[in-house]
Amino acid sequence: MKKIISVVGARPNFMKIAPIHLEFLKYKDLVQHWICHTGQHYDEKMSKIFFKELNISEPDFNLNVGSGSHAVQTANIMLEFEKVLIAEKPNLVIVVGDVNSTIACSLVAKKMNIPVAHIEAGLRSFDRTMPEEINRILTDSISDYLFVTEQSGIDNLKNEGIEESKIFFTGNVMIDSLVQNMSKIDSSAILSSLDLDKSNYILCTLHRPSNVDTKVPLEQILNALNSFAGKRKIVFPVHPRTRANMELFGIGGDLSASFLFTDPIGYIDFLCLIKNAALVITDSGGIQEETTFLRVPCVTLRNNTERPVTITMGSNHLAGTDVSKLTGIVTDILDGKVEKAAIPPLWDGKAAERICRILI
Ligand code: UD1
C-alpha cells in the first residue's frame, strides 16, 4: 500500500484537491490518500465550508499555522509539515496552485527525498513582485511530476529547462469540481436569498495585495465600480484582507445603495453567482478559469495573467489597473459587444482521472 499526502492551505486549494481525493478512493486497495490542511486559511467561510460542500472528509492532519508575514507563515508550515512527514513517511506529496503552503510543503518533502507532484504547474505571470509567481517558479523547479492545465504551462516549463518526461498535460482539476457539482450549483437558492435576477448584477471580488493593500488603487477601483451601480446591482463578497483594509483606510462608506457587500461565500453559492452574473470583475486567478468554463464575461483587474488561455480562447479581458480601460470593457460587455468564447482543451471534468492514473 502506497501512502500519498495532498496539501491544502488556502481557499483556492480545496476545490483542486477534492476531485483528486474522490478519484483516489477508486484505488483504495493500492493507495492510502491523506489530506493535510496547513491552516493558512482558517475561517469557517474561508475553509471549513469547502470540506462540507465538496464532500471530502475532515483533513487527516491539521497544522493550524494561521496568518502571519510570508516568512512566518512559510516557516511555520515547514516546521509543522516536517513532523507529519517524519511520522508518516509517505511515498509522494501532492501540492496544488501557488500559495505559501504550496512552496513550503514541497520544499520540506524534497529535502526529505520524498517525490513531489505539482498540480497546476507551469503557469507564469512573469511578474516577480507577486508572491504567487515566486511560489510557482520554486515549486516547479523541484517537483517530480508537473501536471499542466494549458499549453502555456508546457511552453514555460520547457523554457525553464524542465525535462519533458516530467511534464503532463492533464487539464484543469478546478473544472472537475465545477462539473461534479453542477447540479448542486443549479439548485442553489443564493439568487433569491440576495434578491437577484439572472444577468442583472455584476459580481466582484478583490484580494490581491497590489489592489487592496494601499488606499489609492482600492479607492479608485471601488469608485469605478460605483459608476456602474446605476446599471446593475454590484454583488461583492469581501475577502478578510480587503475588509480589513477598507476599514483601515476608511473607504466604502459613500458607495451607492446598489452595492451588496457580503461575507466570503461558500463554493456552491459562489459558483451559482458566477454562472448567473452579467459579468464578473475580479483579481482572482481561479475565477478567470471558472468564468471561462461557464462562458461568463470576466474583467480581470491585473496587468498580467498567468492563465493566458482564458484570454486567447476564453471570456476573460485584462483591464490592468487603468480605470478608464475597465469602464470601456464593462460598457462593451453590458452592451453585448463581446463575442461568446470557447472552453480550453481538456477542461472537461476528467483531469483528476488522468492525474491519478499517471501517479498510480
Ligand atoms: C492567499 C494566497 C493567494 C490566494 C488567496 C485566496 C499566498 C501568498 N497568497 O492570499 O495566492 O489567491 O489566498 O484567498 O499564499 N484571513 C482571515 N481569515 C482567514 C484567512 C486569512 O481573516 O481564514 C486574513 C488575515 O488577516 C490574513 C489575511 O487575511 O493576514 C491574508 O491571508 P493570507 O493567507 O496571508 O493571504 P491571502 O490574501 O488570503
Tab-separated table of C-alpha atoms and ligand atoms in Angstrom:
chain	number	residue	atom	x	y	z
A	1	MET	CA	0.000	0.000	0.000
A	2	LYS	CA	1.426	3.384	-1.022
A	3	LYS	CA	0.855	6.486	1.070
A	4	ILE	CA	0.151	9.862	-0.546
A	5	ILE	CA	-0.336	13.156	1.291
A	6	SER	CA	-2.027	16.056	-0.510
A	7	VAL	CA	-1.581	19.543	0.881
A	8	VAL	CA	-4.266	22.223	1.094
A	9	GLY	CA	-3.895	25.588	2.762
A	10	ALA	CA	-5.819	28.454	1.244
A	11	ARG	CA	-9.310	28.776	-0.188
A	12	PRO	CA	-8.478	28.081	-3.860
A	13	ASN	CA	-6.765	24.778	-2.946
A	14	PHE	CA	-9.804	22.946	-1.617
A	15	MET	CA	-11.698	22.607	-4.914
A	16	LYS	CA	-8.496	21.423	-6.613
A	17	ILE	CA	-7.790	18.579	-4.167
A	18	ALA	CA	-11.417	17.419	-3.772
A	19	PRO	CA	-11.589	15.682	-7.192
A	20	ILE	CA	-8.154	14.112	-6.607
A	21	HIS	CA	-9.282	12.745	-3.247
A	22	LEU	CA	-12.509	11.358	-4.699
A	23	GLU	CA	-10.579	9.758	-7.586
A	24	PHE	CA	-8.052	8.077	-5.272
A	25	LEU	CA	-10.959	6.410	-3.438
A	26	LYS	CA	-11.311	4.269	-6.586
A	27	TYR	CA	-7.795	2.939	-5.958
A	28	LYS	CA	-8.126	2.356	-2.237
A	29	ASP	CA	-6.573	-1.117	-2.450
A	30	LEU	CA	-3.407	0.468	-3.821
A	31	VAL	CA	-3.232	3.914	-2.248
A	32	GLN	CA	-3.958	5.457	1.094
A	33	HIS	CA	-4.636	9.133	0.367
A	34	TRP	CA	-4.474	11.680	3.171
A	35	ILE	CA	-5.215	15.400	3.199
A	36	CYS	CA	-3.040	17.771	5.219
A	37	HIS	CA	-4.517	21.236	5.880
A	38	THR	CA	-1.841	23.757	6.787
A	39	GLY	CA	-4.378	26.171	8.298
A	40	GLN	CA	-3.216	29.105	6.133
A	41	HIS	CA	-6.919	29.884	5.806
A	42	TYR	CA	-8.955	29.001	8.865
A	43	ASP	CA	-12.266	30.926	8.980
A	44	GLU	CA	-15.459	28.881	8.631
A	45	LYS	CA	-16.250	30.758	5.415
A	46	MET	CA	-12.683	30.632	4.016
A	47	SER	CA	-12.064	26.964	4.792
A	48	LYS	CA	-14.448	24.642	6.697
A	49	ILE	CA	-17.461	25.193	4.463
A	50	PHE	CA	-15.498	23.866	1.465
A	51	PHE	CA	-14.880	20.479	3.076
A	52	LYS	CA	-18.594	20.103	3.791
A	53	GLU	CA	-19.701	21.239	0.349
A	54	LEU	CA	-17.128	19.304	-1.673
A	55	ASN	CA	-17.916	16.009	0.081
A	56	ILE	CA	-14.413	15.446	1.380
A	57	SER	CA	-13.839	14.295	4.915
A	58	GLU	CA	-12.155	16.479	7.508
A	59	PRO	CA	-8.392	16.799	6.880
A	60	ASP	CA	-6.307	13.920	8.268
A	61	PHE	CA	-3.670	16.393	9.518
A	62	ASN	CA	-4.239	19.986	10.534
A	63	LEU	CA	-1.152	22.150	11.048
A	64	ASN	CA	-3.133	25.172	12.336
A	65	VAL	CA	-0.482	27.698	11.326
A	66	GLY	CA	-2.842	30.647	10.703
A	67	SER	CA	-1.878	34.074	9.390
A	68	GLY	CA	1.471	35.856	9.523
A	69	SER	CA	4.064	37.552	7.358
A	70	HIS	CA	5.252	35.493	4.387
A	71	ALA	CA	8.358	34.343	6.256
A	72	VAL	CA	6.497	33.488	9.451
A	73	GLN	CA	3.686	31.669	7.651
A	74	THR	CA	6.002	29.733	5.313
A	75	ALA	CA	8.413	28.822	8.105
A	76	ASN	CA	5.663	27.667	10.460
A	77	ILE	CA	4.149	25.468	7.758
A	78	MET	CA	7.580	23.936	7.098
A	79	LEU	CA	8.224	23.199	10.774
A	80	GLU	CA	4.858	21.522	11.244
A	81	PHE	CA	4.787	19.658	7.927
A	82	GLU	CA	8.192	18.139	8.564
A	83	LYS	CA	6.776	16.464	11.693
A	84	VAL	CA	3.989	14.888	9.635
A	85	LEU	CA	6.425	13.576	7.026
A	86	ILE	CA	8.788	12.162	9.669
A	87	ALA	CA	5.897	10.328	11.315
A	88	GLU	CA	4.130	9.094	8.175
A	89	LYS	CA	6.903	8.660	5.581
A	90	PRO	CA	4.609	8.986	2.537
A	91	ASN	CA	5.677	7.833	-0.932
A	92	LEU	CA	4.523	11.086	-2.543
A	93	VAL	CA	3.402	14.598	-1.619
A	94	ILE	CA	0.907	16.415	-3.856
A	95	VAL	CA	0.731	20.223	-3.835
A	96	VAL	CA	-1.588	22.470	-5.842
A	97	GLY	CA	-1.563	26.038	-7.093
A	98	ASP	CA	0.732	28.811	-5.954
A	99	VAL	CA	0.080	29.740	-2.340
A	100	ASN	CA	2.586	29.816	0.518
A	101	SER	CA	1.500	26.324	1.600
A	102	THR	CA	2.469	25.015	-1.862
A	103	ILE	CA	6.125	26.061	-1.735
A	104	ALA	CA	6.514	25.405	2.000
A	105	CYS	CA	5.399	21.773	1.775
A	106	SER	CA	7.118	20.941	-1.499
A	107	LEU	CA	10.401	22.236	-0.103
A	108	VAL	CA	10.114	20.139	3.062
A	109	ALA	CA	9.220	16.995	1.092
A	110	LYS	CA	12.057	17.380	-1.424
A	111	LYS	CA	14.648	17.901	1.313
A	112	MET	CA	13.478	14.561	2.732
A	113	ASN	CA	13.817	12.932	-0.707
A	114	ILE	CA	10.062	12.411	-0.973
A	115	PRO	CA	8.829	12.918	-4.569
A	116	VAL	CA	6.544	15.889	-5.187
A	117	ALA	CA	3.698	16.250	-7.680
A	118	HIS	CA	2.608	19.802	-8.527
A	119	ILE	CA	-0.892	20.237	-9.908
A	120	GLU	CA	-1.389	23.453	-11.914
A	121	ALA	CA	2.291	23.649	-12.822
A	122	GLY	CA	3.898	25.944	-15.378
A	123	LEU	CA	1.641	28.994	-15.052
A	124	ARG	CA	3.641	32.235	-15.168
A	125	SER	CA	2.615	35.874	-14.860
A	126	PHE	CA	6.256	36.944	-15.433
A	127	ASP	CA	5.696	39.397	-12.586
A	128	ARG	CA	8.098	38.577	-9.785
A	129	THR	CA	6.569	41.155	-7.464
A	130	MET	CA	3.668	38.707	-6.974
A	131	PRO	CA	4.321	36.291	-4.105
A	132	GLU	CA	2.497	33.601	-6.097
A	133	GLU	CA	4.965	33.867	-9.014
A	134	ILE	CA	7.872	33.099	-6.679
A	135	ASN	CA	5.914	30.176	-5.225
A	136	ARG	CA	5.190	28.824	-8.738
A	137	ILE	CA	8.757	29.055	-10.057
A	138	LEU	CA	10.324	27.489	-6.977
A	139	THR	CA	7.755	24.701	-6.645
A	140	ASP	CA	8.043	23.744	-10.314
A	141	SER	CA	11.833	23.747	-10.177
A	142	ILE	CA	11.873	20.974	-7.535
A	143	SER	CA	8.774	18.952	-8.468
A	144	ASP	CA	8.990	15.464	-9.991
A	145	TYR	CA	5.566	15.375	-11.673
A	146	LEU	CA	4.257	18.578	-13.216
A	147	PHE	CA	0.577	18.488	-14.156
A	148	VAL	CA	-0.335	21.298	-16.504
A	149	THR	CA	-3.690	22.965	-17.274
A	150	GLU	CA	-2.917	24.783	-20.528
A	151	GLN	CA	-0.356	24.888	-23.361
A	152	SER	CA	1.408	27.988	-21.977
A	153	GLY	CA	2.348	25.904	-18.927
A	154	ILE	CA	4.146	23.337	-21.084
A	155	ASP	CA	5.970	26.080	-23.007
A	156	ASN	CA	7.043	27.878	-19.822
A	157	LEU	CA	8.364	24.719	-18.166
A	158	LYS	CA	10.345	23.722	-21.266
A	159	ASN	CA	11.791	27.240	-21.488
A	160	GLU	CA	12.937	26.886	-17.882
A	161	GLY	CA	14.753	23.675	-18.780
A	162	ILE	CA	12.414	21.215	-17.057
A	163	GLU	CA	12.739	17.703	-18.539
A	164	GLU	CA	9.849	16.878	-20.847
A	165	SER	CA	9.376	13.472	-19.215
A	166	LYS	CA	8.192	15.210	-16.018
A	167	ILE	CA	5.526	17.331	-17.738
A	168	PHE	CA	1.963	16.034	-18.211
A	169	PHE	CA	-0.846	17.963	-19.896
A	170	THR	CA	-3.797	16.682	-17.891
A	171	GLY	CA	-6.334	19.534	-17.854
A	172	ASN	CA	-7.860	21.517	-15.023
A	173	VAL	CA	-8.894	19.951	-11.714
A	174	MET	CA	-10.739	23.126	-10.689
A	175	ILE	CA	-13.065	22.493	-13.628
A	176	ASP	CA	-13.521	18.894	-12.411
A	177	SER	CA	-15.020	20.245	-9.180
A	178	LEU	CA	-17.270	22.575	-11.127
A	179	VAL	CA	-18.532	19.771	-13.375
A	180	GLN	CA	-19.041	17.391	-10.436
A	181	ASN	CA	-21.093	19.961	-8.522
A	182	MET	CA	-23.102	21.460	-11.386
A	183	SER	CA	-26.496	20.154	-10.284
A	184	LYS	CA	-25.969	21.469	-6.736
A	185	ILE	CA	-24.856	24.811	-8.202
A	186	ASP	CA	-28.022	24.958	-10.275
A	187	SER	CA	-30.142	24.237	-7.183
A	188	SER	CA	-28.561	26.971	-5.045
A	189	ALA	CA	-31.004	29.446	-3.522
A	190	ILE	CA	-28.466	32.278	-3.360
A	191	LEU	CA	-30.098	34.406	-6.082
A	192	SER	CA	-33.435	34.527	-4.305
A	193	SER	CA	-31.870	34.972	-0.882
A	194	LEU	CA	-29.918	38.029	-2.131
A	195	ASP	CA	-32.933	39.209	-4.170
A	196	LEU	CA	-31.062	38.986	-7.501
A	197	ASP	CA	-32.276	38.184	-11.014
A	198	LYS	CA	-30.226	36.270	-13.570
A	199	SER	CA	-27.882	38.553	-15.604
A	200	ASN	CA	-28.989	41.574	-13.642
A	201	TYR	CA	-25.919	42.005	-11.450
A	202	ILE	CA	-22.155	42.344	-11.612
A	203	LEU	CA	-20.167	40.027	-9.329
A	204	CYS	CA	-16.943	41.450	-7.947
A	205	THR	CA	-14.051	40.051	-5.870
A	206	LEU	CA	-10.778	41.718	-4.881
A	207	HIS	CA	-7.947	40.484	-2.698
A	208	ARG	CA	-4.577	40.946	-4.484
A	209	PRO	CA	-2.136	42.912	-2.318
A	210	SER	CA	-1.394	45.221	-5.298
A	211	ASN	CA	-5.083	46.223	-5.459
A	212	VAL	CA	-6.114	46.256	-1.819
A	213	ASP	CA	-3.094	46.836	0.413
A	214	THR	CA	-2.776	50.559	-0.349
A	215	LYS	CA	-5.500	53.188	-0.320
A	216	VAL	CA	-5.236	54.643	-3.842
A	217	PRO	CA	-5.906	51.585	-6.052
A	218	LEU	CA	-8.576	50.232	-3.726
A	219	GLU	CA	-10.427	53.548	-3.632
A	220	GLN	CA	-10.095	54.022	-7.421
A	221	ILE	CA	-11.463	50.569	-8.156
A	222	LEU	CA	-14.421	51.000	-5.782
A	223	ASN	CA	-15.209	54.398	-7.317
A	224	ALA	CA	-15.104	52.897	-10.814
A	225	LEU	CA	-17.444	50.100	-9.721
A	226	ASN	CA	-19.687	52.743	-8.208
A	227	SER	CA	-20.077	54.292	-11.662
A	228	PHE	CA	-21.716	51.039	-12.911
A	229	ALA	CA	-24.080	50.865	-9.953
A	230	GLY	CA	-26.785	52.755	-11.860
A	231	LYS	CA	-26.827	49.989	-14.497
A	232	ARG	CA	-26.635	46.835	-12.392
A	233	LYS	CA	-26.509	45.732	-8.761
A	234	ILE	CA	-22.949	45.006	-7.627
A	235	VAL	CA	-22.511	41.884	-5.514
A	236	PHE	CA	-19.231	41.998	-3.622
A	237	PRO	CA	-18.266	39.144	-1.271
A	238	VAL	CA	-15.408	40.680	0.690
A	239	HIS	CA	-12.157	38.782	1.405
A	240	PRO	CA	-10.874	39.290	5.013
A	241	ARG	CA	-7.756	41.112	3.720
A	242	THR	CA	-9.907	43.532	1.701
A	243	ARG	CA	-12.402	44.120	4.519
A	244	ALA	CA	-9.615	44.918	6.957
A	245	ASN	CA	-8.082	47.426	4.527
A	246	MET	CA	-11.391	49.120	3.697
A	247	GLU	CA	-11.831	49.700	7.417
A	248	LEU	CA	-8.219	50.833	7.871
A	249	PHE	CA	-8.415	53.367	5.007
A	250	GLY	CA	-11.957	54.460	5.906
A	251	ILE	CA	-13.329	53.856	2.401
A	252	GLY	CA	-16.568	52.398	1.072
A	253	GLY	CA	-18.947	54.421	3.240
A	254	ASP	CA	-20.223	56.639	0.414
A	255	LEU	CA	-20.859	53.964	-2.212
A	256	SER	CA	-24.210	53.519	-3.979
A	257	ALA	CA	-27.001	51.526	-2.373
A	258	SER	CA	-26.704	49.154	-5.363
A	259	PHE	CA	-23.615	47.651	-3.709
A	260	LEU	CA	-24.271	44.435	-1.853
A	261	PHE	CA	-21.301	43.655	0.387
A	262	THR	CA	-21.318	40.160	1.887
A	263	ASP	CA	-19.000	37.887	3.861
A	264	PRO	CA	-16.994	35.358	1.807
A	265	ILE	CA	-19.464	32.976	0.167
A	266	GLY	CA	-19.237	29.147	0.035
A	267	TYR	CA	-18.317	27.224	-3.097
A	268	ILE	CA	-21.760	26.173	-4.358
A	269	ASP	CA	-23.427	29.553	-3.857
A	270	PHE	CA	-20.448	31.440	-5.266
A	271	LEU	CA	-20.378	29.353	-8.445
A	272	CYS	CA	-24.121	29.942	-8.812
A	273	LEU	CA	-23.429	33.686	-8.543
A	274	ILE	CA	-20.737	33.451	-11.247
A	275	LYS	CA	-22.902	31.368	-13.547
A	276	ASN	CA	-25.794	33.841	-13.493
A	277	ALA	CA	-23.885	37.141	-13.457
A	278	ALA	CA	-23.970	39.666	-16.320
A	279	LEU	CA	-20.227	39.817	-15.822
A	280	VAL	CA	-17.568	39.225	-13.212
A	281	ILE	CA	-14.890	41.719	-12.181
A	282	THR	CA	-12.030	40.138	-10.244
A	283	ASP	CA	-8.332	39.925	-9.497
A	284	SER	CA	-8.511	36.206	-8.637
A	285	GLY	CA	-6.686	33.547	-10.664
A	286	GLY	CA	-9.205	30.719	-10.366
A	287	ILE	CA	-12.232	32.867	-11.159
A	288	GLN	CA	-10.713	33.670	-14.578
A	289	GLU	CA	-10.874	29.918	-15.260
A	290	GLU	CA	-14.340	29.317	-13.817
A	291	THR	CA	-15.850	32.182	-15.834
A	292	THR	CA	-14.128	30.836	-18.964
A	293	PHE	CA	-15.659	27.401	-18.452
A	294	LEU	CA	-19.089	28.910	-17.746
A	295	ARG	CA	-18.631	31.344	-20.677
A	296	VAL	CA	-19.440	34.326	-18.492
A	297	PRO	CA	-17.573	37.546	-19.386
A	298	CYS	CA	-14.809	38.338	-16.899
A	299	VAL	CA	-12.777	41.518	-16.464
A	300	THR	CA	-9.504	40.985	-14.618
A	301	LEU	CA	-8.093	43.887	-12.627
A	302	ARG	CA	-4.448	42.993	-13.159
A	303	ASN	CA	-1.743	43.947	-15.658
A	304	ASN	CA	-0.973	40.312	-16.432
A	305	THR	CA	-2.388	36.844	-16.098
A	306	GLU	CA	-0.627	33.537	-15.590
A	307	ARG	CA	-3.627	31.925	-17.338
A	308	PRO	CA	-3.379	33.353	-20.888
A	309	VAL	CA	-5.715	30.751	-22.398
A	310	THR	CA	-8.592	32.447	-20.556
A	311	ILE	CA	-7.936	35.454	-22.808
A	312	THR	CA	-6.907	33.841	-26.089
A	313	MET	CA	-9.774	31.326	-26.017
A	314	GLY	CA	-11.926	32.178	-23.025
A	315	SER	CA	-14.162	35.004	-21.874
A	316	ASN	CA	-11.547	36.907	-19.878
A	317	HIS	CA	-10.391	40.507	-20.557
A	318	LEU	CA	-7.413	42.166	-18.893
A	319	ALA	CA	-8.188	45.683	-17.699
A	320	GLY	CA	-4.962	46.236	-15.808
A	321	THR	CA	-5.160	48.900	-13.179
A	322	ASP	CA	-6.316	51.531	-15.664
A	323	VAL	CA	-9.789	52.516	-14.506
A	324	SER	CA	-10.769	54.034	-17.878
A	325	LYS	CA	-9.961	50.725	-19.592
A	326	LEU	CA	-12.150	48.934	-17.030
A	327	THR	CA	-15.040	51.295	-17.763
A	328	GLY	CA	-14.682	50.770	-21.546
A	329	ILE	CA	-14.633	46.967	-21.337
A	330	VAL	CA	-17.538	46.800	-18.870
A	331	THR	CA	-19.624	49.090	-21.081
A	332	ASP	CA	-18.923	46.908	-24.145
A	333	ILE	CA	-19.868	43.749	-22.259
A	334	LEU	CA	-23.103	45.215	-20.890
A	335	ASP	CA	-23.948	46.441	-24.414
A	336	GLY	CA	-23.453	42.873	-25.730
A	337	LYS	CA	-20.457	43.835	-27.863
A	338	VAL	CA	-18.214	40.880	-26.905
A	339	GLU	CA	-18.220	37.517	-28.648
A	340	LYS	CA	-19.009	34.201	-26.959
A	341	ALA	CA	-15.800	32.418	-26.039
A	342	ALA	CA	-14.660	28.781	-26.144
A	343	ILE	CA	-13.630	26.251	-23.483
A	344	PRO	CA	-9.906	25.301	-23.483
A	345	PRO	CA	-8.757	21.743	-24.311
A	346	LEU	CA	-9.031	19.134	-21.536
A	347	TRP	CA	-11.145	21.374	-19.296
A	348	ASP	CA	-13.641	18.542	-19.355
A	349	GLY	CA	-14.077	17.315	-15.788
A	350	LYS	CA	-11.607	14.429	-16.198
A	351	ALA	CA	-8.301	15.967	-15.117
A	352	ALA	CA	-8.193	14.136	-11.766
A	353	GLU	CA	-8.830	10.846	-13.548
A	354	ARG	CA	-5.802	11.464	-15.819
A	355	ILE	CA	-3.567	12.642	-12.977
A	356	CYS	CA	-4.361	9.721	-10.677
A	357	ARG	CA	-3.890	7.192	-13.492
A	358	ILE	CA	-0.404	8.603	-14.180
A	359	LEU	CA	0.509	8.583	-10.488
A	360	ILE	CA	-0.784	5.040	-9.978
B	1	UD1	C1	-3.754	33.757	-0.218
B	1	UD1	C2	-2.767	33.405	-1.339
B	1	UD1	C3	-3.306	33.903	-2.668
B	1	UD1	C4	-4.714	33.378	-2.904
B	1	UD1	C5	-5.588	33.783	-1.729
B	1	UD1	C6	-7.013	33.311	-1.859
B	1	UD1	C7	-0.384	33.396	-0.756
B	1	UD1	C8	0.896	34.124	-0.867
B	1	UD1	N1	-1.483	34.057	-1.134
B	1	UD1	O1	-3.827	35.177	-0.131
B	1	UD1	O2	-2.478	33.424	-3.707
B	1	UD1	O3	-5.218	33.927	-4.113
B	1	UD1	O4	-5.016	33.202	-0.535
B	1	UD1	O5	-7.795	33.863	-0.835
B	1	UD1	O6	-0.377	32.262	-0.340
B	1	UD1	N2	-7.515	35.994	6.923
B	1	UD1	C9	-8.608	35.792	7.722
B	1	UD1	N3	-9.167	34.547	7.740
B	1	UD1	C10	-8.686	33.516	7.012
B	1	UD1	C11	-7.563	33.736	6.207
B	1	UD1	C12	-6.990	34.979	6.162
B	1	UD1	O7	-9.080	36.685	8.401
B	1	UD1	O8	-9.258	32.396	7.070
B	1	UD1	C13	-6.916	37.346	6.864
B	1	UD1	C14	-5.760	37.513	7.810
B	1	UD1	O9	-5.780	38.799	8.301
B	1	UD1	C15	-4.539	37.364	6.886
B	1	UD1	C16	-5.077	37.923	5.580
B	1	UD1	O10	-6.452	37.566	5.542
B	1	UD1	O11	-3.422	38.017	7.356
B	1	UD1	C17	-4.392	37.381	4.356
B	1	UD1	O12	-4.380	35.953	4.372
B	1	UD1	P1	-3.154	35.166	3.675
B	1	UD1	O13	-3.368	33.705	3.736
B	1	UD1	O14	-1.868	35.687	4.193
B	1	UD1	O15	-3.208	35.651	2.161
B	1	UD1	P2	-4.426	35.900	1.161
B	1	UD1	O16	-4.503	37.335	0.871
B	1	UD1	O17	-5.684	35.208	1.591
